[in-house]
Short mmCIF file of C-alpha atoms and ligand atoms in Angstrom, two decimals:
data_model
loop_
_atom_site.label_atom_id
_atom_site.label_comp_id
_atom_site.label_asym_id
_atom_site.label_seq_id
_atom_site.Cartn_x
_atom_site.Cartn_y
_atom_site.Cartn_z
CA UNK A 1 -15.92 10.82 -4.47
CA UNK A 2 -19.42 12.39 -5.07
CA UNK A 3 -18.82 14.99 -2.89
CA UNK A 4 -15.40 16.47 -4.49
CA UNK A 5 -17.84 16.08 -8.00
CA UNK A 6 -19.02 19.83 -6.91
CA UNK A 7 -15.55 21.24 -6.50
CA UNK A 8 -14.18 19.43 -9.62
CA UNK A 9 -16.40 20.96 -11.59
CA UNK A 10 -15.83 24.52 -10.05
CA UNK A 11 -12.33 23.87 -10.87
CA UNK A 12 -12.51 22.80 -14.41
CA UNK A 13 -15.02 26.03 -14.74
CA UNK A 14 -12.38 28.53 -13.54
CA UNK A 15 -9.26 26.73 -14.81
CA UNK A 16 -7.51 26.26 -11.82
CA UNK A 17 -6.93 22.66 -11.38
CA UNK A 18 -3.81 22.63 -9.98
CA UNK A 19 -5.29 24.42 -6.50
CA UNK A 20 -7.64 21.71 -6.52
CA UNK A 21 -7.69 19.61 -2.96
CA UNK A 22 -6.24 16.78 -2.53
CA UNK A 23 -8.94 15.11 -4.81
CA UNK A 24 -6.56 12.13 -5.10
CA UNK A 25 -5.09 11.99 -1.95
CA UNK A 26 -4.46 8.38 -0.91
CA UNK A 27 -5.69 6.63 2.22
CA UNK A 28 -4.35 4.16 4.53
CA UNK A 29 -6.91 2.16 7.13
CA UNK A 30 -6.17 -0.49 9.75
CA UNK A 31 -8.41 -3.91 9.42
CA UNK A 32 -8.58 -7.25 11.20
CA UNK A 33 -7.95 -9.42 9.46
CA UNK A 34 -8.27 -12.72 12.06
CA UNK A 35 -6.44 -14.42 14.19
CA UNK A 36 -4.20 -17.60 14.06
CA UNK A 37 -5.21 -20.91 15.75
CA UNK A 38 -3.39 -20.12 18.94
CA UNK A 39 -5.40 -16.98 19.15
CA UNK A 40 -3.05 -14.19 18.15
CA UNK A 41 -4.46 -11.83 16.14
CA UNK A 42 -3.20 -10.35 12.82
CA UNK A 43 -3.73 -6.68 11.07
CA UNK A 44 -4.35 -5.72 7.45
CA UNK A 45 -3.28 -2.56 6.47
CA UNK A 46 -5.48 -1.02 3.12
CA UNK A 47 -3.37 1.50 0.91
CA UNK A 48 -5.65 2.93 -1.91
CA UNK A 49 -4.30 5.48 -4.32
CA UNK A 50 -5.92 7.76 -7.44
CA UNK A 51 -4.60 5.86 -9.61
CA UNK A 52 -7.09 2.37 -8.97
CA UNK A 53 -4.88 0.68 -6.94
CA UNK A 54 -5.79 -1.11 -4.01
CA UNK A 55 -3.16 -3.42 -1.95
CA UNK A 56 -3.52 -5.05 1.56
CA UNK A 57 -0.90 -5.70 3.72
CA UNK A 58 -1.16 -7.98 6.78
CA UNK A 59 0.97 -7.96 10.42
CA UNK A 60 1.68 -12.01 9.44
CA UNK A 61 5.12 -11.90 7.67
CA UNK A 62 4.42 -8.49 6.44
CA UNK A 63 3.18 -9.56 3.24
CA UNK A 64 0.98 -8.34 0.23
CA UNK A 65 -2.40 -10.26 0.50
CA UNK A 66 -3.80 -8.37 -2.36
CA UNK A 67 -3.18 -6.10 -4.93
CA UNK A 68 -6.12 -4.68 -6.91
CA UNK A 69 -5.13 -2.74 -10.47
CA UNK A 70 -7.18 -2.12 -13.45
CA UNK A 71 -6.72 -3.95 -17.17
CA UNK A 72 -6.87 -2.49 -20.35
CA UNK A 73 -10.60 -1.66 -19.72
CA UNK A 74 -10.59 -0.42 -16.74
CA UNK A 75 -11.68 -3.09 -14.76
CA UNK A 76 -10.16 -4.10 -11.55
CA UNK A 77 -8.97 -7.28 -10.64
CA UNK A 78 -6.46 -8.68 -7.76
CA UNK A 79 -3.17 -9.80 -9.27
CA UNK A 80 -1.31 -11.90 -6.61
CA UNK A 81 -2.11 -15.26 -5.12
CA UNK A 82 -2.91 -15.63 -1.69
CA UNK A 83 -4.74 -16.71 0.68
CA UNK A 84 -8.13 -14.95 2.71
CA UNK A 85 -7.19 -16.14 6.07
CA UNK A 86 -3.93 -15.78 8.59
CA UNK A 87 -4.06 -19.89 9.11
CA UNK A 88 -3.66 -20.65 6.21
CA UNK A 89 -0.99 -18.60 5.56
CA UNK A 90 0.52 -19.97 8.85
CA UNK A 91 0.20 -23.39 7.11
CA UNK A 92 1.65 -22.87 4.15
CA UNK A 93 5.41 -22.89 2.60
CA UNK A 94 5.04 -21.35 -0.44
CA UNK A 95 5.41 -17.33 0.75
CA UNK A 96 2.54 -15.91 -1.04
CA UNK A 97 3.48 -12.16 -0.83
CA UNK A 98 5.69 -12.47 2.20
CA UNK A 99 8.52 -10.66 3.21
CA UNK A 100 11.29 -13.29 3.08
CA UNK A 101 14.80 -13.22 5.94
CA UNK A 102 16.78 -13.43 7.17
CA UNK A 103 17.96 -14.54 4.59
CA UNK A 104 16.01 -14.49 0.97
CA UNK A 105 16.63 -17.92 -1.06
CA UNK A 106 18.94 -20.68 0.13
CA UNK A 107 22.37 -21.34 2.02
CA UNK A 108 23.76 -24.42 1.59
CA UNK A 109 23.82 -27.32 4.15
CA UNK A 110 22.94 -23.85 6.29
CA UNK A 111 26.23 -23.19 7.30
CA UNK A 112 28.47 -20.10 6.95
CA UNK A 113 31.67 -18.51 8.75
CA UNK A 114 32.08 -15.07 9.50
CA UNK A 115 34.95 -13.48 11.40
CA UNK A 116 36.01 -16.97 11.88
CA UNK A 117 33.18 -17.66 13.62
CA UNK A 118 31.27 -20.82 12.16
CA UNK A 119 27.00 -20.69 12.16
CA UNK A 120 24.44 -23.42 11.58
CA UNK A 121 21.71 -21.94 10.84
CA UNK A 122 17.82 -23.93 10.89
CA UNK A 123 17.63 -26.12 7.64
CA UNK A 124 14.23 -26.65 6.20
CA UNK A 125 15.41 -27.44 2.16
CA UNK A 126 17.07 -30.79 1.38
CA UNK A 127 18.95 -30.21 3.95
CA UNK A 128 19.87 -25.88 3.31
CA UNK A 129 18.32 -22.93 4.49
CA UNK A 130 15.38 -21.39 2.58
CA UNK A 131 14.13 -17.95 3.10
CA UNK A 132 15.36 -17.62 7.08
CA UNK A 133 14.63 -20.99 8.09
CA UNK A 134 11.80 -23.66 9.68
CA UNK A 135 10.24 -20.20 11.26
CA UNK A 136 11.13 -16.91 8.60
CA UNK A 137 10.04 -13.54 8.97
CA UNK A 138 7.00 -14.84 6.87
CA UNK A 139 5.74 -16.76 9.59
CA UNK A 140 6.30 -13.77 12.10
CA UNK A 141 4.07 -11.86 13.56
CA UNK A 142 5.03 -7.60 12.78
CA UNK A 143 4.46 -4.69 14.21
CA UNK A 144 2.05 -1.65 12.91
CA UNK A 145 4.86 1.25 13.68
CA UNK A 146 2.71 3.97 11.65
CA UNK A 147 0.14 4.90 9.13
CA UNK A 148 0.19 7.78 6.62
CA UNK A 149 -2.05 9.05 3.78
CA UNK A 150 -1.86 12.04 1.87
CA UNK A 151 0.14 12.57 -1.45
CA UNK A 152 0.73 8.80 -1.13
CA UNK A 153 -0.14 6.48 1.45
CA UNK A 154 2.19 3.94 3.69
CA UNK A 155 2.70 1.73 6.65
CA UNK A 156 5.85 1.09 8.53
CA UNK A 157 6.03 -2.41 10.00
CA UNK A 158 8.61 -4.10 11.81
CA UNK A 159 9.87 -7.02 13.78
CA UNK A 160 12.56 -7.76 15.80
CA UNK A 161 14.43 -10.62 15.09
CA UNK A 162 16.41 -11.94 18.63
CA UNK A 163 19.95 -13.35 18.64
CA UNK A 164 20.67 -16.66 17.41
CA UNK A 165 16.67 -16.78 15.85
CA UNK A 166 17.13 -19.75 13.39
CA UNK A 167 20.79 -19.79 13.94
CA UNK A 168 21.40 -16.54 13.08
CA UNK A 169 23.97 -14.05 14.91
CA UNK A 170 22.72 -10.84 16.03
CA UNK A 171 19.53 -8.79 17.72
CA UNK A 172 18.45 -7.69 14.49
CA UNK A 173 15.91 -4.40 13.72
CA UNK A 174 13.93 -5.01 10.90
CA UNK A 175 11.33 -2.47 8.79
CA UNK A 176 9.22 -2.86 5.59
CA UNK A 177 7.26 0.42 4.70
CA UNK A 178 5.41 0.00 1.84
CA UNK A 179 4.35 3.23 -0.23
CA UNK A 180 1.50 3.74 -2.62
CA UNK A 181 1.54 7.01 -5.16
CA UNK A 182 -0.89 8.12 -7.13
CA UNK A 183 1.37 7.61 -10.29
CA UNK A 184 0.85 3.98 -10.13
CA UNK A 185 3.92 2.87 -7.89
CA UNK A 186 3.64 0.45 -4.69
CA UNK A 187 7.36 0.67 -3.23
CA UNK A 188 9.09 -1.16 -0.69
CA UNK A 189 12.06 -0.33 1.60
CA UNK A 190 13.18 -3.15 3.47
CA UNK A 191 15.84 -2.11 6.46
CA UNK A 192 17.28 -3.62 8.88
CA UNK A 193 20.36 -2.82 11.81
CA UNK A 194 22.30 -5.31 13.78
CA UNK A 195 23.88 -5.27 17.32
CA UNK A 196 26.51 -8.20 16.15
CA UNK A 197 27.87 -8.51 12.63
CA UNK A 198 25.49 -11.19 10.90
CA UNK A 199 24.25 -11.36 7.53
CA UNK A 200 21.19 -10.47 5.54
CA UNK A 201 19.12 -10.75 2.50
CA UNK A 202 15.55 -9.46 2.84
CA UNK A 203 12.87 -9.80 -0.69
CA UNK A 204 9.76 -9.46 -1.70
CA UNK A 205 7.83 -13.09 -2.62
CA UNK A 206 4.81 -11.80 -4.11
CA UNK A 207 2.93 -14.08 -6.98
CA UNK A 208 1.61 -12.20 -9.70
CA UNK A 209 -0.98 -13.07 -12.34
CA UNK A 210 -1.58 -10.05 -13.64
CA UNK A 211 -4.84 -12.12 -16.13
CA UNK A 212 -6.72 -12.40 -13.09
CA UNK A 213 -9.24 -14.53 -14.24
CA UNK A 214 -9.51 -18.39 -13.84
CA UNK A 215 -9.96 -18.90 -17.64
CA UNK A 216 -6.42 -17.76 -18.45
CA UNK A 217 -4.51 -18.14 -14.91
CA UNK A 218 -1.46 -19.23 -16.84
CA UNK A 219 1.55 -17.03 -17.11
CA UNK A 220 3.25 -19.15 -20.33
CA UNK A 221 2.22 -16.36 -22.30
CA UNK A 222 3.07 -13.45 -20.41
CA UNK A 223 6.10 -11.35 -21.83
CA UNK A 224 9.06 -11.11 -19.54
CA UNK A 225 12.03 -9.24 -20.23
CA UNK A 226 14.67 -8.97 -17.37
CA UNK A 227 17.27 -6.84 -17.29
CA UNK A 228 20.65 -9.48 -16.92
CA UNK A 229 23.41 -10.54 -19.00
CA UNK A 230 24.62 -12.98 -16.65
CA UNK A 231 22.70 -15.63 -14.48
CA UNK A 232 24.01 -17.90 -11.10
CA UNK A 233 23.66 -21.61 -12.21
CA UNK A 234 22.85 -24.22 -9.39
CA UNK A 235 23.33 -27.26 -8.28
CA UNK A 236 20.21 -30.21 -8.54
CA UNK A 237 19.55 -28.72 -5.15
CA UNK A 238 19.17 -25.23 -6.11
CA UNK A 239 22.64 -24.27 -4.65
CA UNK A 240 24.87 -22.19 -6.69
CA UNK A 241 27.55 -23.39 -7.68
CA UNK A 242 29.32 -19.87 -7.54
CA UNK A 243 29.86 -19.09 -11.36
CA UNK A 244 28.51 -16.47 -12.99
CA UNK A 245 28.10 -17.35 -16.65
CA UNK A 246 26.36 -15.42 -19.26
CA UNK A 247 22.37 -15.69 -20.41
CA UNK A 248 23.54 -15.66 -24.05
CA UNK A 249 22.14 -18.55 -26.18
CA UNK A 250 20.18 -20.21 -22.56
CA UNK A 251 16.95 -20.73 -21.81
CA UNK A 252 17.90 -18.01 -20.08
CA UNK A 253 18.07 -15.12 -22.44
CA UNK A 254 15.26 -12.63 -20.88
CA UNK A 255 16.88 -9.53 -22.57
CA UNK A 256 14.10 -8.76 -24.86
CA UNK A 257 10.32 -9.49 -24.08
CA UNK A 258 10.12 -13.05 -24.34
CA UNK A 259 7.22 -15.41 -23.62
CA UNK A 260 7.67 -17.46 -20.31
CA UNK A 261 6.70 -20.33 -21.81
CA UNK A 262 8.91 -20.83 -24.77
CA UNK A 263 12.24 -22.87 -23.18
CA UNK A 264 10.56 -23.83 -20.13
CA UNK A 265 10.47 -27.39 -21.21
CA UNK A 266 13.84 -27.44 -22.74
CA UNK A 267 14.85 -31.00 -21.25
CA UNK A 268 18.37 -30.38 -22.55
CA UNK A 269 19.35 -27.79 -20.22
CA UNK A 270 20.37 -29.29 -16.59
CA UNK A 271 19.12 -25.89 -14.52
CA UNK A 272 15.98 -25.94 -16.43
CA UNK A 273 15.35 -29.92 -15.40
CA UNK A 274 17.07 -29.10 -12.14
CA UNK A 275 14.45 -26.43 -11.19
CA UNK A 276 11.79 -27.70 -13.06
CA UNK A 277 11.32 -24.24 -15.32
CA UNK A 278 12.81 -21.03 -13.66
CA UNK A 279 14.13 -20.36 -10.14
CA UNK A 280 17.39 -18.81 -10.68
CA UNK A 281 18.93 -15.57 -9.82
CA UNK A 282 19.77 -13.33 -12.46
CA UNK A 283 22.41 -10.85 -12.22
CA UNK A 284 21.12 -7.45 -12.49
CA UNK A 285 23.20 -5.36 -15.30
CA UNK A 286 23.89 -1.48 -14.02
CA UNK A 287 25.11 -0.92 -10.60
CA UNK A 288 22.95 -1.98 -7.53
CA UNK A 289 22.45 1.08 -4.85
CA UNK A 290 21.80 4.49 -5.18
CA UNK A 291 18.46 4.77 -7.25
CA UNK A 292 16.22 1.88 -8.11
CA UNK A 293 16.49 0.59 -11.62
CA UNK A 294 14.52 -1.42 -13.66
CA UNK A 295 14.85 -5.01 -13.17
CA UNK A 296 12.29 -6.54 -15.01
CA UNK A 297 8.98 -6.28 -16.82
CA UNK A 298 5.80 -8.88 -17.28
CA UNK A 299 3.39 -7.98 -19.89
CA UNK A 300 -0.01 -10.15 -19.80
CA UNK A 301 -0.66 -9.82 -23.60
CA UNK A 302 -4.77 -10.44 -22.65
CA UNK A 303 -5.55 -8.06 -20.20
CA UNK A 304 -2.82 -5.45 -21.25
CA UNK A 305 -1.31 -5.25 -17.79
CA UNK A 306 2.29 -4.65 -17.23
CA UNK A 307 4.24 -4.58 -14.37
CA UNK A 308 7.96 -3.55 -13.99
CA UNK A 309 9.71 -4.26 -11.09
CA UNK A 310 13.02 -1.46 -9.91
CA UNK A 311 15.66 -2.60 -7.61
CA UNK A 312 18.68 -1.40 -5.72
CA UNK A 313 19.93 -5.49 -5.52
CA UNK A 314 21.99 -7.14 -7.10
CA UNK A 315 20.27 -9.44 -8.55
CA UNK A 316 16.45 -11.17 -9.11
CA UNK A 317 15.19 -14.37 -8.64
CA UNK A 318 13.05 -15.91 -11.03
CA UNK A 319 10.50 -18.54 -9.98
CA UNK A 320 7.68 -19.32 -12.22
CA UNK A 321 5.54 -21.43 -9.46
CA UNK A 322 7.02 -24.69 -10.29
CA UNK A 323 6.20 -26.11 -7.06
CA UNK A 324 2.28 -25.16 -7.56
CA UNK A 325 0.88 -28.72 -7.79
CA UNK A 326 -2.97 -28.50 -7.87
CA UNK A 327 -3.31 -28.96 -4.37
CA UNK A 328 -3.69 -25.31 -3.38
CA UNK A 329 -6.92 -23.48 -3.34
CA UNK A 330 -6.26 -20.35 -2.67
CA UNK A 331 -7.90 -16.47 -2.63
CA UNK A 332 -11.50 -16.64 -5.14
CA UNK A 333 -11.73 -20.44 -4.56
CA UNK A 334 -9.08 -20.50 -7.68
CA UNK A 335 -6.42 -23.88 -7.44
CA UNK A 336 -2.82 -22.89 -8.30
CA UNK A 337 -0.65 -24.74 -10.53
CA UNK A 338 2.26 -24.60 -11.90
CA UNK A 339 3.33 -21.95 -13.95
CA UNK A 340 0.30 -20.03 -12.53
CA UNK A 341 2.56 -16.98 -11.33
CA UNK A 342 5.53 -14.96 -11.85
CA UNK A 343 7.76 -14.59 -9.11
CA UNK A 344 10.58 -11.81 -9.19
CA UNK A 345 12.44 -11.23 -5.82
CA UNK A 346 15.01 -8.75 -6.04
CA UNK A 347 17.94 -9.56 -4.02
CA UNK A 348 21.55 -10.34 -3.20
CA UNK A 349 23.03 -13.60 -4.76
CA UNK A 350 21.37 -16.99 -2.93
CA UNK A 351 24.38 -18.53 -0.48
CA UNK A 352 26.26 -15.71 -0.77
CA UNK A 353 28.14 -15.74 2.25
CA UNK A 354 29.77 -18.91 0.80
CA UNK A 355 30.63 -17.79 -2.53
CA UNK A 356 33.25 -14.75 -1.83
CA UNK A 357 32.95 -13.38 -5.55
CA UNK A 358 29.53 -12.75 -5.09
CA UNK A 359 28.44 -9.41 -3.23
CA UNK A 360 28.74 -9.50 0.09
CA UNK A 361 25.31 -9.72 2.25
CA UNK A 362 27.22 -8.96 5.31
CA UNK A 363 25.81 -6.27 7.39
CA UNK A 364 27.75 -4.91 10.91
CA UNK A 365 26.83 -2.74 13.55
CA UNK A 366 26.76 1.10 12.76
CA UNK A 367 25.34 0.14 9.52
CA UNK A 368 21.64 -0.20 8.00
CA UNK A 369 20.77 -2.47 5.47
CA UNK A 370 18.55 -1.12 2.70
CA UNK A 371 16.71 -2.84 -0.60
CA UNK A 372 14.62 -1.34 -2.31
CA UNK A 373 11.50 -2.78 -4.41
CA UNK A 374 9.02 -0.49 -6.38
CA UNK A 375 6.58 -2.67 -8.21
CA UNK A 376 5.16 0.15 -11.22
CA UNK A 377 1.89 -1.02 -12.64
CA UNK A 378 0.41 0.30 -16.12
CA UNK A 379 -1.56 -1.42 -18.80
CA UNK A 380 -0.70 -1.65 -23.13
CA UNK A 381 -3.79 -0.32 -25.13
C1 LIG B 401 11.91 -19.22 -4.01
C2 LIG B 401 12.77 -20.38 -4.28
C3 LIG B 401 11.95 -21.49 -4.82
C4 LIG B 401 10.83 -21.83 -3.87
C5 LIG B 401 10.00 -20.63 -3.62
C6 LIG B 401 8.94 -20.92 -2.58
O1 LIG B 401 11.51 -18.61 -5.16
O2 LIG B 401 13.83 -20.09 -5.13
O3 LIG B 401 12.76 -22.60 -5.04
O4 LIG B 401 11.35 -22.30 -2.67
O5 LIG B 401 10.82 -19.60 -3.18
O6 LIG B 401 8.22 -22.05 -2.83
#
């Protein structure tokens, strides 16, 4: 930085700023990051942009391990939970940051037909399928395809997922690139292409906290608006039950910026006993596809961050860490409980493939699977 000082200054002196070099270019570098018990060893990829932003990404389930922004003040603090080793990622079922697949959220009892063909797929939920089964794409060790800086900086990673993994159907190609700008964006373009027709529902399962500090690590206060009129209600399992019913006068109602904390312990409400607080999927309003729109938005009143979350899915799932019992230190020696996080996976409907009025999260061969996730990051004077 102290050596572009020089040609700032020349540039400011002579007015041309905009043939400045790339003073902000962003950088991407390869780490270690350490290896698992049974010796393999895992990556972290650093993206760093102009704008203050900071975000690792490690080769174990391609997932965010942290994300650096500044507050209102300027200073810089990591906003996701985590952990600072690969074992105890391995260790863990809670998905801190992962990318989540096959399939993102659950399918009941694990089963589904397709082209009359019936699957059982690995069931590690009461019995259903949560995000891909007993051994995800979390807990799966990707590939470094490429590395880029310049105007923004990004890393392709992939994995490939082998017929019949966890029950599934299909050799199946999977990429996450993540993509840091200078204006403050970290995007994410999951993809994936199949050699048999199967199904698919790849997320993002990052924690965020955007206080970053112990003293105030809950989220209770934390505005969150999300854009959905309608919501999928479940079963005591977390299984949908397939209706679609609208948000209007529920616990549910995220339409205008509303604390998280407010309904949460509204003991009349069967979801919100039945998930102990939120961890439902919402159904986006607008169309899904084409260009990312906004999804949601979490304002930390204290620190002034905000974050705002675009999607081309259908839908988001909100979990507000309810399973966070006390008994996790994590990242910064810091124990998680519950309600210490926001969780917002954009995504198609949970057990679709048994629910035919919900979209389809078939994919076939010929055809690529895309969702995409840009996190935008900003801070309220
Ligand atoms: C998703 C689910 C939750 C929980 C978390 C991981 O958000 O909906 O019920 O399984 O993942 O702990």
């Amino acid at each position: 930085m102290s050596s572009l000082r020089p040609v700032l200054i020349a540039a400011l002196c002579t007015g041309a700023i905009a043939a400045m070099p790339a003073a902000g270019a962003a950088q991407a570098h390869r780490a270690s990051f350490g290896a698992l018990s049974d010796g393999t060893r895992i990556e972290a990829v650093d993206l760093s942009s102009h704008a203050g932003i900071r975000v690792r990404i490690i080769t174990l389930g391609a997932r965010i391990q942290s994300l650096y922004t500044p507050d209102r003040a300027g200073k810089s603090g990591d906003i996701v939970l985590g952990f600072s080793s690969p074992q105890q990622y391995f260790a863990d079922g809670n998905y801190f940051g992962a990318t989540v697949g096959r399939f993102a959220n659950r399918i009941g009892k694990g089963r589904f037909t397709l082209d009359g063909h019936s699957y059982q797929l690995s069931v590690n939920d009461h019995g259903n399928s949560l995000h891909g089964g007993a051994r995800g794409f979390d807990k799966r060790v990707w590939k470094i395809d490429s590395l880029r800086g310049g105007a923004s900086a990004s890393v392709v990673m992939s994995y490939v997922s082998p017929d019949g993994e966890e029950g599934y159907p299909g050799t199946l190609h999977v990429t996450a690139t993540y993509t840091l700008s200078d204006n403050g964006e970290l995007r994410i373009d999951y993809r994936a292409t199949t050699d048999k027709p199967t199904i698919i529902n790849m997320s993002g399962h990052s924690y965020f906290n955007l206080a970053s500090s112990p003293a105030h690590f809950s989220t209770m206060r934390d505005l969150l608006q999300i854009n959905a009129s309608h919501y999928t209600p479940v079963d005591s399992v977390l299984i949908p039950t397939g209706s679609i019913v609208p948000v209007a006068n529920t616990p549910f109602d995220f339409r205008k910026p509303t604390p998280i904390g407010l309904h949460i312990r509204d003991g009349n409400d069967a979801q919100i006993r039945y998930c102990h607080g939120y961890d439902m999927n919402f159904v986006l309003d607008g169309r899904p596809g084409g260009t990312p729109r906004l999804a949601a938005r979490v304002e930390d009143p204290r620190s002034g961050r905000v974050l705002e979350v675009y999607t081309t899915a259908p839908g988001v799932q909100f979990y507000s860490g309810n399973f966070l019992d006390g008994t996790i230190v994590g990242k910064h020696g810091i124990v998680y409980r519950q309600g210490d996080a926001v969780v917002l996976e954009p995504q198609d409907f949970p057990d679709a493939p048994n629910h035919p009025n919900f979209p389809s999260a078939t994919l076939r061969p010929g055809a690529t699977y895309h969702n995409v996730i840009v996190y935008r990051f900003s801070v309220r004077r």
